[in-house]
CSV table of C-alpha atoms in Angstrom, one decimal:
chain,number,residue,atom,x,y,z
A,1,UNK,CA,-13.2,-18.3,-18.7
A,2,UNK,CA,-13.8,-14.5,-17.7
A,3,UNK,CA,-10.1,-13.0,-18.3
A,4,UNK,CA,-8.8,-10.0,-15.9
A,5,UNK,CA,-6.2,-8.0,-15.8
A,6,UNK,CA,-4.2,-5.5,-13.8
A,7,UNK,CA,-4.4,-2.0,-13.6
A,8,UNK,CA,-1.5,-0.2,-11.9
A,9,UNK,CA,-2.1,3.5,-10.2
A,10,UNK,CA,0.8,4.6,-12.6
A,11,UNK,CA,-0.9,3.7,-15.4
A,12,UNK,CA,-4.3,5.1,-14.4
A,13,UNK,CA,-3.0,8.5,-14.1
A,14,UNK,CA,-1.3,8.4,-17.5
A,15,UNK,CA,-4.8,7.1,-19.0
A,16,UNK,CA,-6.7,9.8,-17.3
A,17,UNK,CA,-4.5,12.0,-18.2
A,18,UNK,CA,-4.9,11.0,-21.9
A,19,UNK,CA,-8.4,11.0,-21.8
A,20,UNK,CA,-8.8,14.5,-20.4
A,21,UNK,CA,-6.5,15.7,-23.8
A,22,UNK,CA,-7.6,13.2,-26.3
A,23,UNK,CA,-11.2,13.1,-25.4
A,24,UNK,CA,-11.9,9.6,-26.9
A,25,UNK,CA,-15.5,9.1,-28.2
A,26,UNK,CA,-15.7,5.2,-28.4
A,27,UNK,CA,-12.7,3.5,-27.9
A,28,UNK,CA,-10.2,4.5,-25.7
A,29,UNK,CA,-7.0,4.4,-28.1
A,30,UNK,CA,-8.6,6.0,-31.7
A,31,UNK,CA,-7.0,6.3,-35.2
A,32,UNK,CA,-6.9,9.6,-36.8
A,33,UNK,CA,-10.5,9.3,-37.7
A,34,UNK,CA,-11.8,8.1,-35.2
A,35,UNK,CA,-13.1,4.5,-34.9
A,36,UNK,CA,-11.2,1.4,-34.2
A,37,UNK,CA,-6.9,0.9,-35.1
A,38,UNK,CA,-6.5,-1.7,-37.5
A,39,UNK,CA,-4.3,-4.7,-36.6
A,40,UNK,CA,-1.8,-3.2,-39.5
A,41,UNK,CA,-1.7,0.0,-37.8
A,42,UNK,CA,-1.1,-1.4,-34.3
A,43,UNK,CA,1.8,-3.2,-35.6
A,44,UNK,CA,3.0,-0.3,-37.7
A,45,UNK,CA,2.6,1.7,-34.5
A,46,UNK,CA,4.3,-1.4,-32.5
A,47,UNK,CA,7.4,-1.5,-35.1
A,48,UNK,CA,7.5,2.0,-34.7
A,49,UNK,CA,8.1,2.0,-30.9
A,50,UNK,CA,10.8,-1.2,-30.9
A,51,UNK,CA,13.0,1.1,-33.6
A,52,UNK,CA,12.5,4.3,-31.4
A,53,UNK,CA,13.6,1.0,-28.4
A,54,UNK,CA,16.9,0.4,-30.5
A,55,UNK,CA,15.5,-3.6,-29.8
A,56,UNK,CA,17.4,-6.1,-32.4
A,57,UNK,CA,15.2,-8.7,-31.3
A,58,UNK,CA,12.0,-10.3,-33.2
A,59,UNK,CA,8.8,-9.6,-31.2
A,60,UNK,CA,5.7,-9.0,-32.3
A,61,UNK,CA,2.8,-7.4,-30.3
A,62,UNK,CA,2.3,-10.7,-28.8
A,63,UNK,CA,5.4,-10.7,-27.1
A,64,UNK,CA,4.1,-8.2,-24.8
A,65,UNK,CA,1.5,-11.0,-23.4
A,66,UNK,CA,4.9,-13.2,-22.6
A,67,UNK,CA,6.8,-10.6,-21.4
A,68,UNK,CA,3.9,-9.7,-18.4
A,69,UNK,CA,3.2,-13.2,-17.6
A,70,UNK,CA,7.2,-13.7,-17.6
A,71,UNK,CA,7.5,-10.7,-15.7
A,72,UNK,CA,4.9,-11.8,-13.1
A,73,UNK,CA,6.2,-15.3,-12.3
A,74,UNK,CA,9.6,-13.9,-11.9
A,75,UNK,CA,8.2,-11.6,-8.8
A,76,UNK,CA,6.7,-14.9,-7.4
A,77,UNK,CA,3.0,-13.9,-8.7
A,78,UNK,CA,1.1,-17.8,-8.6
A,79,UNK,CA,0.8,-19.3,-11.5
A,80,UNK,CA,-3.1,-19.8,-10.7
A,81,UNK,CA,-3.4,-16.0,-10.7
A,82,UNK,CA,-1.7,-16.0,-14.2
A,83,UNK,CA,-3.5,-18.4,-15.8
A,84,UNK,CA,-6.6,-16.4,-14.6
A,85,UNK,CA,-4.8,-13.4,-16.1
A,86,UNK,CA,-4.1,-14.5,-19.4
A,87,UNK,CA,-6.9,-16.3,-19.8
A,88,UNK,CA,-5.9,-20.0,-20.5
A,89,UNK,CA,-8.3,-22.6,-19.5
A,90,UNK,CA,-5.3,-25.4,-19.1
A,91,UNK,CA,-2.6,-24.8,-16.3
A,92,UNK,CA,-0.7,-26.7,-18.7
A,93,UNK,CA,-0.5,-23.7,-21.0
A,94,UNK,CA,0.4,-20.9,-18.5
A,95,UNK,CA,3.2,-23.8,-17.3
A,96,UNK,CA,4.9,-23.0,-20.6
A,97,UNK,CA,6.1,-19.5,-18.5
A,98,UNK,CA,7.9,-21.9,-15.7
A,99,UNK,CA,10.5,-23.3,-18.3
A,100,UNK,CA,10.9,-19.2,-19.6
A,101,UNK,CA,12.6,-18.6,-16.8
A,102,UNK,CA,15.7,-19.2,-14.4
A,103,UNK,CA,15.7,-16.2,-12.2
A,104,UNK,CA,15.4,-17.2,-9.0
A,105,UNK,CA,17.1,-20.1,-8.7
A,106,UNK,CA,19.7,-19.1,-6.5
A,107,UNK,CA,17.5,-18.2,-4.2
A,108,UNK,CA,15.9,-21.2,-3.7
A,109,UNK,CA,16.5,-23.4,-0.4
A,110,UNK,CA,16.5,-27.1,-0.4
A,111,UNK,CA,14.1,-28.4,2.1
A,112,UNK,CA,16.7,-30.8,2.9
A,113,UNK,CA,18.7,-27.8,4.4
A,114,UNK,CA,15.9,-27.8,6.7
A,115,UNK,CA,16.1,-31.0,8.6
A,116,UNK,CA,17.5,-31.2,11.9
A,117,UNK,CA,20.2,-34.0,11.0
Protein backbone atom coordinates (compact mmCIF):
# COMPACT_ATOMS: atom_id res chain seq x y z
CA UNK A 1 0.00 0.00 0.00
CA UNK A 2 1.47 3.46 -1.36
CA UNK A 3 1.38 5.67 1.99
CA UNK A 4 0.69 9.66 1.69
CA UNK A 5 0.75 12.31 3.71
CA UNK A 6 -0.16 15.83 4.23
CA UNK A 7 1.67 18.82 3.63
CA UNK A 8 0.29 22.08 5.23
CA UNK A 9 1.23 25.68 3.52
CA UNK A 10 2.57 26.56 7.08
CA UNK A 11 4.83 23.95 7.08
CA UNK A 12 6.01 24.46 3.47
CA UNK A 13 7.13 27.91 4.15
CA UNK A 14 9.07 26.94 7.29
CA UNK A 15 10.84 24.00 5.13
CA UNK A 16 11.62 26.32 2.30
CA UNK A 17 12.77 28.55 4.55
CA UNK A 18 15.13 25.95 6.07
CA UNK A 19 16.33 24.86 2.98
CA UNK A 20 17.37 28.25 1.61
CA UNK A 21 19.72 28.53 5.14
CA UNK A 22 20.69 25.00 5.60
CA UNK A 23 21.24 24.06 2.11
CA UNK A 24 20.79 20.28 2.50
CA UNK A 25 22.77 18.13 0.08
CA UNK A 26 20.87 14.66 0.29
CA UNK A 27 18.56 14.47 2.89
CA UNK A 28 16.45 17.06 3.86
CA UNK A 29 17.07 17.00 7.85
CA UNK A 30 21.24 16.33 8.02
CA UNK A 31 23.49 15.56 11.11
CA UNK A 32 26.42 17.67 11.62
CA UNK A 33 28.30 15.80 9.04
CA UNK A 34 26.17 15.44 6.77
CA UNK A 35 24.56 12.12 5.80
CA UNK A 36 21.62 10.49 7.39
CA UNK A 37 20.47 11.11 11.63
CA UNK A 38 20.69 8.04 13.41
CA UNK A 39 17.60 6.65 15.16
CA UNK A 40 19.70 7.45 18.63
CA UNK A 41 20.17 10.91 17.57
CA UNK A 42 16.55 11.44 16.49
CA UNK A 43 15.45 10.32 19.85
CA UNK A 44 18.12 12.25 21.65
CA UNK A 45 16.97 15.18 19.58
CA UNK A 46 13.17 14.03 20.37
CA UNK A 47 13.94 13.79 24.35
CA UNK A 48 15.49 16.95 23.85
CA UNK A 49 12.37 18.78 22.61
CA UNK A 50 9.64 17.03 25.14
CA UNK A 51 12.17 18.54 28.17
CA UNK A 52 12.31 21.99 26.41
CA UNK A 53 7.95 20.86 26.25
CA UNK A 54 7.93 20.56 30.13
CA UNK A 55 5.78 17.06 28.93
CA UNK A 56 5.73 14.46 32.05
CA UNK A 57 4.34 12.00 29.94
CA UNK A 58 6.09 8.84 28.23
CA UNK A 59 6.08 9.20 24.35
CA UNK A 60 8.42 8.21 22.16
CA UNK A 61 8.78 9.47 18.46
CA UNK A 62 6.09 7.19 17.72
CA UNK A 63 3.63 8.98 19.57
CA UNK A 64 3.75 11.62 17.02
CA UNK A 65 2.15 9.02 14.36
CA UNK A 66 -0.95 8.62 17.10
CA UNK A 67 -1.15 11.97 18.02
CA UNK A 68 -1.87 13.07 13.97
CA UNK A 69 -4.12 10.24 13.29
CA UNK A 70 -5.82 11.17 16.83
CA UNK A 71 -5.81 14.64 15.85
CA UNK A 72 -7.45 13.90 12.37
CA UNK A 73 -10.34 11.77 13.49
CA UNK A 74 -11.18 14.25 16.10
CA UNK A 75 -11.78 17.12 13.20
CA UNK A 76 -14.01 14.40 11.51
CA UNK A 77 -11.18 13.43 8.80
CA UNK A 78 -12.68 9.61 7.52
CA UNK A 79 -11.13 6.99 8.80
CA UNK A 80 -10.63 5.58 5.06
CA UNK A 81 -8.41 8.72 4.40
CA UNK A 82 -6.40 7.75 7.60
CA UNK A 83 -5.86 4.41 7.03
CA UNK A 84 -4.55 5.56 3.57
CA UNK A 85 -2.41 8.07 5.55
CA UNK A 86 -0.78 5.96 7.93
CA UNK A 87 -0.43 3.29 5.88
CA UNK A 88 -2.25 0.23 7.34
CA UNK A 89 -3.54 -2.32 5.08
CA UNK A 90 -6.47 -3.47 7.73
CA UNK A 91 -9.21 -0.84 8.65
CA UNK A 92 -9.08 -2.83 11.67
CA UNK A 93 -5.85 -1.25 12.66
CA UNK A 94 -6.56 2.44 12.01
CA UNK A 95 -10.05 1.49 14.08
CA UNK A 96 -7.78 1.30 17.11
CA UNK A 97 -7.84 5.54 16.81
CA UNK A 98 -11.93 5.37 17.26
CA UNK A 99 -11.66 3.87 20.85
CA UNK A 100 -8.60 6.87 21.46
CA UNK A 101 -11.11 9.16 21.52
CA UNK A 102 -14.35 10.77 23.07
CA UNK A 103 -14.35 14.24 21.74
CA UNK A 104 -17.28 14.68 20.05
CA UNK A 105 -19.70 12.98 21.69
CA UNK A 106 -21.78 15.60 22.72
CA UNK A 107 -22.21 16.66 19.59
CA UNK A 108 -23.62 13.83 18.31
CA UNK A 109 -27.54 13.57 17.37
CA UNK A 110 -29.47 10.46 17.75
CA UNK A 111 -31.27 9.69 14.61
CA UNK A 112 -34.06 8.89 16.65
CA UNK A 113 -34.33 12.73 17.40
CA UNK A 114 -35.06 12.77 13.89
CA UNK A 115 -38.34 10.97 13.44
CA UNK A 116 -41.43 12.74 13.08
CA UNK A 117 -43.26 10.88 16.06
Amino acid sequence: MNRYTLLSPKTLAILRNYVKTYHPHEYLFEGIEGGQYSVRSIKAFFAEACKKACTTKKVSVHTLRHSFATHLLEKGTDLRYIQMLLGHESSKTTEIYTHMTTKGFDQIVSPFDDLQI
